[in-house]
Short mmCIF file of C-alpha atoms in Angstrom, two decimals:
data_model
loop_
_atom_site.label_atom_id
_atom_site.label_comp_id
_atom_site.label_asym_id
_atom_site.label_seq_id
_atom_site.Cartn_x
_atom_site.Cartn_y
_atom_site.Cartn_z
CA MET G 1 0.12 0.02 -0.08
CA ALA G 2 1.49 3.41 -0.88
CA LYS G 3 2.01 5.73 2.07
CA TRP G 4 0.20 8.86 2.95
CA PRO G 5 2.95 11.39 2.27
CA LYS G 6 4.33 13.21 5.28
CA LEU G 7 3.35 16.79 5.14
CA LYS G 8 5.27 19.92 6.47
CA TRP G 9 2.94 22.16 8.21
CA ASP G 10 4.15 25.75 9.44
CA VAL G 11 2.39 24.64 12.69
CA GLU G 12 2.13 21.22 13.56
CA PRO G 13 -1.70 20.45 13.90
CA THR G 14 -3.19 19.49 17.34
CA GLY G 15 -7.08 19.44 16.67
CA PRO G 16 -9.33 16.36 17.32
CA LEU G 17 -9.19 15.52 13.62
CA LYS G 18 -5.25 15.22 13.83
CA GLY G 19 -4.39 12.06 11.95
CA ILE G 20 -7.29 11.77 9.75
CA LYS G 21 -6.23 11.91 5.94
CA VAL G 22 -8.55 13.74 3.32
CA VAL G 23 -8.27 13.92 -0.49
CA ASP G 24 -10.27 16.95 -1.39
CA MET G 25 -11.24 17.45 -4.91
CA ALA G 26 -14.24 20.06 -4.01
CA THR G 27 -14.42 23.72 -5.27
CA VAL G 28 -16.00 26.84 -4.95
CA VAL G 29 -17.99 26.91 -1.51
CA LEU G 30 -19.84 24.25 -0.30
CA GLY G 31 -17.24 21.55 -0.56
CA PRO G 32 -14.20 23.93 0.54
CA PHE G 33 -16.47 25.14 3.54
CA ALA G 34 -16.75 21.50 4.46
CA THR G 35 -13.16 20.45 4.12
CA LEU G 36 -12.07 23.89 5.98
CA GLN G 37 -13.92 22.40 9.01
CA LEU G 38 -12.08 19.13 9.02
CA ALA G 39 -8.67 20.99 8.15
CA ASP G 40 -9.26 23.55 11.17
CA LEU G 41 -9.85 20.52 13.37
CA GLY G 42 -6.41 19.05 12.58
CA ALA G 43 -7.12 16.72 9.71
CA GLU G 44 -4.39 16.52 6.66
CA VAL G 45 -6.21 17.92 3.81
CA ILE G 46 -4.82 17.72 0.27
CA LYS G 47 -6.75 19.79 -2.11
CA ILE G 48 -6.73 18.34 -5.54
CA GLU G 49 -7.45 21.20 -8.41
CA ASN G 50 -7.84 20.77 -11.94
CA SER G 51 -5.01 21.64 -14.10
CA GLU G 52 -6.79 21.60 -17.44
CA GLY G 53 -7.75 24.83 -19.36
CA ASN G 54 -6.52 28.31 -19.41
CA THR G 55 -7.49 28.97 -15.62
CA PRO G 56 -6.36 25.89 -13.72
CA GLY G 57 -7.75 25.28 -10.38
CA ASP G 58 -10.55 26.28 -8.09
CA LEU G 59 -12.36 29.19 -9.83
CA MET G 60 -13.10 30.71 -6.42
CA ARG G 61 -9.23 31.52 -6.61
CA TYR G 62 -10.04 34.38 -8.70
CA ALA G 63 -13.10 36.01 -7.31
CA GLY G 64 -12.06 39.34 -5.86
CA ASP G 65 -8.74 41.19 -5.71
CA SER G 66 -5.72 39.65 -4.24
CA PRO G 67 -2.30 40.58 -4.20
CA THR G 68 -1.18 37.45 -5.89
CA LYS G 69 -4.46 37.36 -8.48
CA ASP G 70 -4.91 33.49 -7.51
CA LEU G 71 -5.74 33.83 -3.82
CA GLY G 72 -8.87 35.55 -3.78
CA PRO G 73 -10.59 36.60 -0.32
CA ILE G 74 -13.20 34.20 -0.20
CA PHE G 75 -10.88 31.51 -1.27
CA ALA G 76 -8.36 32.42 1.39
CA ALA G 77 -11.34 32.49 3.76
CA LEU G 78 -11.88 28.54 2.74
CA ASN G 79 -8.84 27.10 2.16
CA ARG G 80 -6.19 27.72 4.97
CA ASN G 81 -4.71 24.59 6.82
CA LYS G 82 -4.87 22.74 3.33
CA LYS G 83 -2.02 21.61 1.01
CA ALA G 84 -2.66 22.13 -2.91
CA MET G 85 -1.76 20.38 -5.65
CA ASN G 86 -2.80 20.60 -9.58
CA LEU G 87 -3.76 17.37 -11.08
CA ASN G 88 -5.17 16.35 -14.62
CA VAL G 89 -6.91 13.09 -13.56
CA LYS G 90 -7.88 12.67 -17.15
CA THR G 91 -4.41 11.69 -17.76
CA ASP G 92 -3.07 8.05 -16.85
CA ALA G 93 -0.41 9.96 -14.71
CA GLY G 94 -2.81 12.09 -12.74
CA LYS G 95 -5.02 8.89 -12.53
CA ALA G 96 -1.79 7.36 -10.75
CA ILE G 97 -1.27 10.21 -8.40
CA LEU G 98 -4.81 10.34 -7.25
CA ALA G 99 -5.24 6.46 -6.79
CA ALA G 100 -1.98 6.62 -4.64
CA LEU G 101 -3.45 9.28 -2.58
CA LEU G 102 -6.54 7.38 -2.17
CA GLU G 103 -4.78 3.88 -0.98
CA ASP G 104 -4.14 5.50 2.28
CA ALA G 105 -6.63 8.24 2.97
CA ASP G 106 -9.56 8.35 5.29
CA VAL G 107 -11.83 10.55 3.37
CA PHE G 108 -12.42 11.34 -0.40
CA ILE G 109 -14.60 14.27 -0.73
CA HIS G 110 -15.76 16.15 -3.91
CA ASN G 111 -18.54 17.91 -5.89
CA VAL G 112 -17.98 16.72 -9.25
CA ARG G 113 -20.93 14.97 -10.76
CA MET G 114 -21.07 11.25 -10.05
CA ALA G 115 -21.47 10.18 -13.62
CA GLY G 116 -18.25 12.33 -14.44
CA MET G 117 -16.21 10.80 -11.59
CA GLU G 118 -17.69 7.27 -12.76
CA ARG G 119 -16.25 7.95 -16.18
CA LEU G 120 -12.84 9.01 -14.86
CA GLY G 121 -12.76 5.54 -12.84
CA PHE G 122 -13.27 7.25 -9.41
CA GLY G 123 -16.86 6.05 -8.68
CA TYR G 124 -17.41 4.83 -5.32
CA ASP G 125 -16.82 1.13 -6.29
CA GLU G 126 -13.74 1.95 -7.99
CA VAL G 127 -12.56 3.91 -5.03
CA LYS G 128 -13.71 1.25 -2.59
CA ALA G 129 -11.64 -1.15 -4.72
CA ILE G 130 -8.50 0.62 -3.89
CA ASN G 131 -9.33 1.17 -0.60
CA PRO G 132 -12.08 -0.71 0.94
CA ASP G 133 -12.23 1.40 4.22
CA ILE G 134 -12.53 4.79 2.75
CA ILE G 135 -15.39 7.44 3.42
CA TYR G 136 -16.64 8.65 0.07
CA VAL G 137 -18.48 11.63 0.68
CA HIS G 138 -20.39 13.24 -2.72
CA CYS G 139 -21.70 16.68 -2.21
CA ALA G 140 -24.41 16.50 -4.92
CA GLY G 141 -27.17 19.15 -5.76
CA PHE G 142 -29.90 16.71 -5.52
CA GLY G 143 -30.37 13.19 -4.03
CA ALA G 144 -30.34 10.38 -6.18
CA GLY G 145 -33.59 8.79 -7.16
CA GLY G 146 -35.32 11.98 -7.79
CA GLU G 147 -36.12 13.64 -10.90
CA TYR G 148 -33.78 16.58 -10.30
CA GLY G 149 -30.90 14.06 -9.53
CA GLU G 150 -29.01 15.37 -12.61
CA ARG G 151 -29.47 18.83 -12.53
CA GLN G 152 -26.80 21.35 -11.59
CA ALA G 153 -27.24 23.14 -8.28
CA TYR G 154 -25.84 26.30 -7.09
CA ASP G 155 -26.50 28.66 -3.87
CA ASP G 156 -29.19 30.89 -5.48
CA LEU G 157 -31.03 27.85 -7.28
CA ILE G 158 -31.39 26.03 -4.17
CA GLN G 159 -32.51 29.27 -2.17
CA ALA G 160 -35.33 29.31 -4.99
CA ALA G 161 -35.97 25.89 -5.04
CA SER G 162 -36.41 25.04 -1.63
CA GLY G 163 -38.94 27.91 -0.71
CA PHE G 164 -36.40 29.81 1.28
CA ALA G 165 -36.43 32.82 -1.46
CA SER G 166 -40.09 32.98 -0.64
CA LEU G 167 -39.90 33.91 3.02
CA SER G 168 -39.11 37.53 1.84
CA GLU G 169 -42.20 37.60 -0.47
CA MET G 170 -44.35 36.01 2.68
CA ARG G 171 -43.01 38.83 4.84
CA ASP G 172 -43.40 42.10 3.12
CA GLY G 173 -45.45 41.36 0.04
CA GLY G 174 -42.66 42.28 -2.28
CA ARG G 175 -40.73 40.03 -4.91
CA PRO G 176 -38.94 37.06 -3.54
CA SER G 177 -35.54 37.54 -2.80
CA TYR G 178 -32.17 35.77 -2.26
CA ALA G 179 -30.60 36.17 1.43
CA PRO G 180 -27.43 38.30 0.87
CA SER G 181 -25.16 35.69 1.67
CA LEU G 182 -24.34 32.30 0.41
CA VAL G 183 -26.14 30.47 3.04
CA ALA G 184 -27.22 27.32 1.13
CA ASP G 185 -23.82 26.76 0.19
CA LYS G 186 -22.36 27.21 3.79
CA VAL G 187 -25.35 25.23 5.54
CA SER G 188 -24.63 22.13 3.01
CA GLY G 189 -20.90 22.37 3.87
CA LEU G 190 -21.52 22.04 7.60
CA PHE G 191 -23.86 18.80 6.91
CA ALA G 192 -20.93 17.50 4.67
CA ALA G 193 -18.62 17.99 7.56
CA GLN G 194 -20.84 16.51 10.06
CA ALA G 195 -21.44 13.47 7.73
CA VAL G 196 -17.66 13.07 7.20
CA MET G 197 -17.15 13.08 11.16
CA ALA G 198 -20.29 10.56 11.67
CA ALA G 199 -18.96 8.03 9.18
CA ILE G 200 -15.36 8.39 11.09
CA ILE G 201 -17.03 7.42 14.28
CA ALA G 202 -19.10 4.67 12.49
CA ARG G 203 -15.87 3.10 11.23
CA GLN G 204 -14.11 3.36 14.24
CA ASN G 205 -16.95 1.39 15.77
CA GLY G 206 -16.24 -1.35 13.33
CA GLN G 207 -18.80 -0.43 10.78
CA GLY G 208 -16.20 0.13 8.06
CA GLY G 209 -15.77 2.79 5.10
CA GLN G 210 -19.23 3.76 3.47
CA PHE G 211 -20.56 5.93 0.68
CA VAL G 212 -22.09 9.26 1.79
CA GLN G 213 -24.06 11.42 -0.64
CA MET G 214 -24.95 14.97 0.70
CA PRO G 215 -27.58 16.77 -1.42
CA MET G 216 -27.76 20.33 -1.28
CA PHE G 217 -31.23 20.58 -1.95
CA GLU G 218 -32.36 18.20 0.73
CA ALA G 219 -29.91 19.49 3.44
CA PHE G 220 -30.83 23.16 2.96
CA THR G 221 -34.70 22.38 2.76
CA TRP G 222 -34.28 20.54 6.08
CA PHE G 223 -32.32 23.42 7.58
CA HIS G 224 -34.92 26.10 6.93
CA MET G 225 -38.09 23.97 7.05
CA VAL G 226 -37.24 23.16 10.86
CA GLU G 227 -39.38 26.31 11.85
CA ASN G 228 -40.84 27.03 8.18
CA LEU G 229 -42.90 23.58 8.18
CA PHE G 230 -45.01 25.13 10.87
CA GLY G 231 -48.72 24.74 10.35
CA GLU G 232 -48.31 21.91 7.82
CA THR G 233 -46.53 19.89 10.73
CA PHE G 234 -49.58 18.01 12.22
CA LEU G 235 -51.94 16.55 9.51
CA PRO G 236 -54.10 17.51 7.88
CA GLY G 237 -52.38 20.87 7.76
CA ASN G 238 -53.81 24.25 8.23
CA GLY G 239 -51.89 25.97 5.15
CA LYS G 240 -49.81 28.22 7.53
CA LEU G 241 -46.31 27.54 6.32
CA ALA G 242 -43.36 29.59 7.77
CA TYR G 243 -43.07 30.42 11.49
CA THR G 244 -45.24 33.77 12.32
CA ARG G 245 -42.64 35.32 14.12
CA SER G 246 -39.63 35.17 11.56
CA ILE G 247 -41.47 36.30 8.83
CA ASN G 248 -43.30 39.25 10.30
CA PRO G 249 -42.17 42.44 8.65
CA ARG G 250 -41.63 43.99 11.60
CA ARG G 251 -39.08 41.68 12.92
CA ARG G 252 -35.96 43.78 12.36
CA PRO G 253 -33.68 46.27 14.59
CA TYR G 254 -36.07 48.92 16.03
CA PRO G 255 -34.87 52.65 15.74
CA THR G 256 -33.81 54.28 18.65
CA ALA G 257 -33.21 58.05 19.47
CA ASP G 258 -29.93 57.93 17.84
CA GLY G 259 -29.47 54.63 15.96
CA TYR G 260 -30.89 51.02 16.14
CA ILE G 261 -30.99 48.00 18.67
CA ALA G 262 -32.24 44.52 18.77
CA ILE G 263 -34.49 43.75 21.79
CA VAL G 264 -35.92 40.29 22.49
CA PRO G 265 -37.62 40.00 25.71
CA TYR G 266 -38.69 36.34 25.94
CA ASN G 267 -40.35 35.43 29.37
CA ASP G 268 -43.27 36.83 31.08
CA HIS G 269 -41.25 38.72 33.62
CA GLN G 270 -38.69 40.15 31.02
CA TRP G 271 -41.99 41.69 28.72
CA ARG G 272 -43.50 43.31 31.77
CA LYS G 273 -40.20 44.91 32.89
CA PHE G 274 -39.62 46.00 29.38
CA PHE G 275 -42.76 47.84 29.21
CA GLU G 276 -42.29 49.23 32.75
CA LEU G 277 -38.88 50.74 31.59
CA GLY G 278 -40.26 52.01 28.70
CA GLY G 279 -43.12 53.91 30.34
CA ARG G 280 -45.81 51.60 29.15
CA PRO G 281 -46.61 49.37 32.05
CA GLY G 282 -50.23 48.57 31.18
CA VAL G 283 -49.09 46.87 27.55
CA PHE G 284 -48.79 43.44 28.75
CA ASP G 285 -51.76 43.13 30.87
CA ASP G 286 -53.49 43.20 26.82
CA PRO G 287 -54.93 39.97 26.43
CA ARG G 288 -53.53 39.83 23.16
CA PHE G 289 -49.92 39.73 24.76
CA SER G 290 -50.59 37.90 28.38
CA THR G 291 -49.39 34.60 27.31
CA TYR G 292 -46.78 33.21 24.84
CA GLN G 293 -49.84 31.61 22.60
CA GLU G 294 -51.43 34.93 22.39
CA ARG G 295 -48.06 36.77 21.83
CA SER G 296 -47.30 34.41 18.86
CA ASN G 297 -50.82 35.12 17.71
CA ASN G 298 -50.48 38.88 17.86
CA VAL G 299 -46.74 39.09 17.04
CA GLY G 300 -46.94 41.79 14.45
CA GLU G 301 -48.97 44.14 17.10
CA LEU G 302 -46.58 43.45 19.86
CA TYR G 303 -43.61 44.36 17.37
CA ALA G 304 -45.42 47.80 16.45
CA ILE G 305 -45.55 48.57 20.27
CA ILE G 306 -41.65 47.59 20.74
CA GLU G 307 -41.00 49.93 18.10
CA GLU G 308 -42.72 52.96 19.54
CA VAL G 309 -41.18 52.13 22.97
CA ALA G 310 -37.68 51.91 21.63
CA ALA G 311 -37.61 55.32 19.90
CA THR G 312 -38.10 56.86 23.40
CA LYS G 313 -34.22 56.20 24.36
CA ALA G 314 -31.02 56.43 23.15
CA THR G 315 -29.17 52.98 21.88
CA ASP G 316 -26.55 53.17 24.95
CA GLU G 317 -29.06 54.09 27.49
CA TRP G 318 -31.34 50.97 26.47
CA VAL G 319 -28.43 48.53 26.27
CA ALA G 320 -27.18 49.73 29.87
CA LEU G 321 -30.95 49.52 31.11
CA LEU G 322 -31.81 46.17 29.83
CA ASP G 323 -28.41 44.58 30.63
CA GLU G 324 -29.14 45.81 34.25
CA HIS G 325 -32.53 43.93 34.16
CA ASN G 326 -31.38 40.95 32.36
CA ILE G 327 -33.33 41.72 29.20
CA PRO G 328 -31.88 40.26 26.04
CA ALA G 329 -30.58 43.06 23.75
CA MET G 330 -27.98 44.00 21.52
CA ARG G 331 -26.77 47.09 19.82
CA TYR G 332 -27.49 47.03 15.84
CA GLN G 333 -23.81 46.95 14.19
CA ARG G 334 -22.95 47.50 10.60
CA MET G 335 -20.35 45.33 8.89
CA ASP G 336 -17.57 47.55 9.50
CA ASP G 337 -18.59 47.76 13.05
CA VAL G 338 -18.27 43.93 13.60
CA ILE G 339 -14.51 44.18 12.47
CA THR G 340 -13.79 46.38 15.31
CA ASP G 341 -16.31 44.64 17.87
CA PRO G 342 -14.71 44.56 21.49
CA HIS G 343 -15.94 41.35 22.25
CA LEU G 344 -14.54 39.48 19.16
CA ALA G 345 -11.37 41.53 19.76
CA GLN G 346 -11.25 40.23 23.47
CA VAL G 347 -11.63 36.74 22.36
CA GLY G 348 -9.12 37.08 19.53
CA PHE G 349 -11.83 36.43 16.80
CA PHE G 350 -10.23 38.37 13.81
CA GLN G 351 -6.40 37.59 13.54
CA GLU G 352 -3.65 39.26 11.74
CA ARG G 353 -1.56 36.96 9.90
CA GLU G 354 1.42 37.36 7.20
CA GLY G 355 1.69 34.74 4.46
CA GLU G 356 4.72 34.32 2.66
CA HIS G 357 2.88 35.38 -0.73
CA MET G 358 -0.09 37.32 0.38
CA GLY G 359 1.53 39.85 3.01
CA LYS G 360 -0.63 40.61 5.84
CA TYR G 361 -4.22 39.57 5.85
CA ARG G 362 -7.07 39.12 8.39
CA SER G 363 -8.16 35.58 9.12
CA MET G 364 -11.02 34.38 11.48
CA ARG G 365 -10.36 31.81 14.23
CA HIS G 366 -12.11 28.81 14.45
CA PRO G 367 -15.46 29.66 16.45
CA VAL G 368 -15.66 26.34 18.43
CA GLN G 369 -13.01 25.90 21.36
CA TYR G 370 -11.61 22.44 22.20
CA HIS G 371 -9.69 22.97 25.51
CA GLY G 372 -8.17 19.31 25.20
CA THR G 373 -7.07 19.09 21.46
CA PRO G 374 -6.96 23.19 20.66
CA VAL G 375 -7.52 23.76 16.92
CA ALA G 376 -5.25 26.51 15.22
CA THR G 377 -4.39 27.86 12.18
CA TYR G 378 -1.45 26.18 10.89
CA ALA G 379 -0.89 27.04 7.45
CA ASP G 380 -1.80 29.84 5.02
CA PRO G 381 -4.05 29.35 1.80
CA PRO G 382 -2.05 27.72 -0.69
CA ARG G 383 -1.31 29.13 -4.07
CA PRO G 384 -2.04 26.88 -6.85
CA ASP G 385 0.10 23.61 -7.14
CA ALA G 386 2.02 24.96 -3.88
CA ASP G 387 2.70 21.70 -2.58
CA GLY G 388 2.56 19.44 -5.92
CA ASP G 389 6.17 18.74 -6.09
CA GLU G 390 6.48 17.68 -2.44
CA ILE G 391 3.47 15.28 -2.72
CA ARG G 392 4.71 13.93 -5.79
CA ALA G 393 8.23 13.10 -4.46
CA ALA G 394 6.83 11.58 -1.34
CA LEU G 395 4.76 9.12 -3.56
CA GLY G 396 7.47 8.32 -5.58
CA LEU G 397 5.60 9.76 -8.65
CA GLY G 398 6.35 12.12 -11.24
CA THR G 399 3.82 14.56 -12.94
#
């Protein structure tokens, strides 16, 4: 059996997945977001990029400005802690290198159409023949067996097809819209990372390797329908889809005397105290708001009153007052405020690094803290084929 190449890292990985070996043929956002989770947690990830064409590699490399022209800001955020090599897997030499890596890998993950991978000779059955214990994760657009199974999938398409884009239409009667975030890609990436770790545990429990399909459409529909199936949960349904609170047009930061604030009183005591502090002590005695069920049924009217009350004080005054009385609230921040947020600074969330080719850049610390197996940023995002020679030499294979 070929040996996994001994990889040299800027700092030795220490996370809980240390020792797990991942061959990553995923591109753009969904797959790289999944393998970023694995890499941050200490897995050794080798990112395989296509070397065909005039613009080789993951196209996300070229989205946005960067000092190197091939380490775009989104790519940089998604691909730290990984090794990179360019490979043309349509050639015999490229197939041999990929097969050698798969012999000793724990995980193979990609978002290529399965029919294409089978034509290349790297469908699940072929890879299983190389390595029976491998965990083979296919990030698909749509689940096998459905009529959409062969369709392409991108974030916008999934937001539209899942009903998620209709929530804005339900909220305010306007035209449907996409969330201003690649939310379907990233949610699906988290599902894919979770699937890898669950399959690793199953293998450690003696159940062997397996094929895992992570369909983006189903994953994202599951994610957003948790609260939005709502009135169609119990049969026969009542037709009331979408959680009434989340699609109310008044669910938004409230204007204060000098800015905006988010206020979420939750239990009865907090509601009563909030209205007392705002000079409206009788509001909560109204039968429309006196119980959780009635507040849910009349949430629009309740939000309207909160908006009136919020406007009576300045933001800092409200934050201090609500904190004093343990009522959940946060000041509204714009994007540039978040970069200088004091809490994020105190926990070291944004980190300034300096890459060999990138110069100084801002990175985000992995948000989950593992005190026994601490995670870290141990390698800067790689340039195209940055580690190709090292990996080929370690495998004893040429280009």
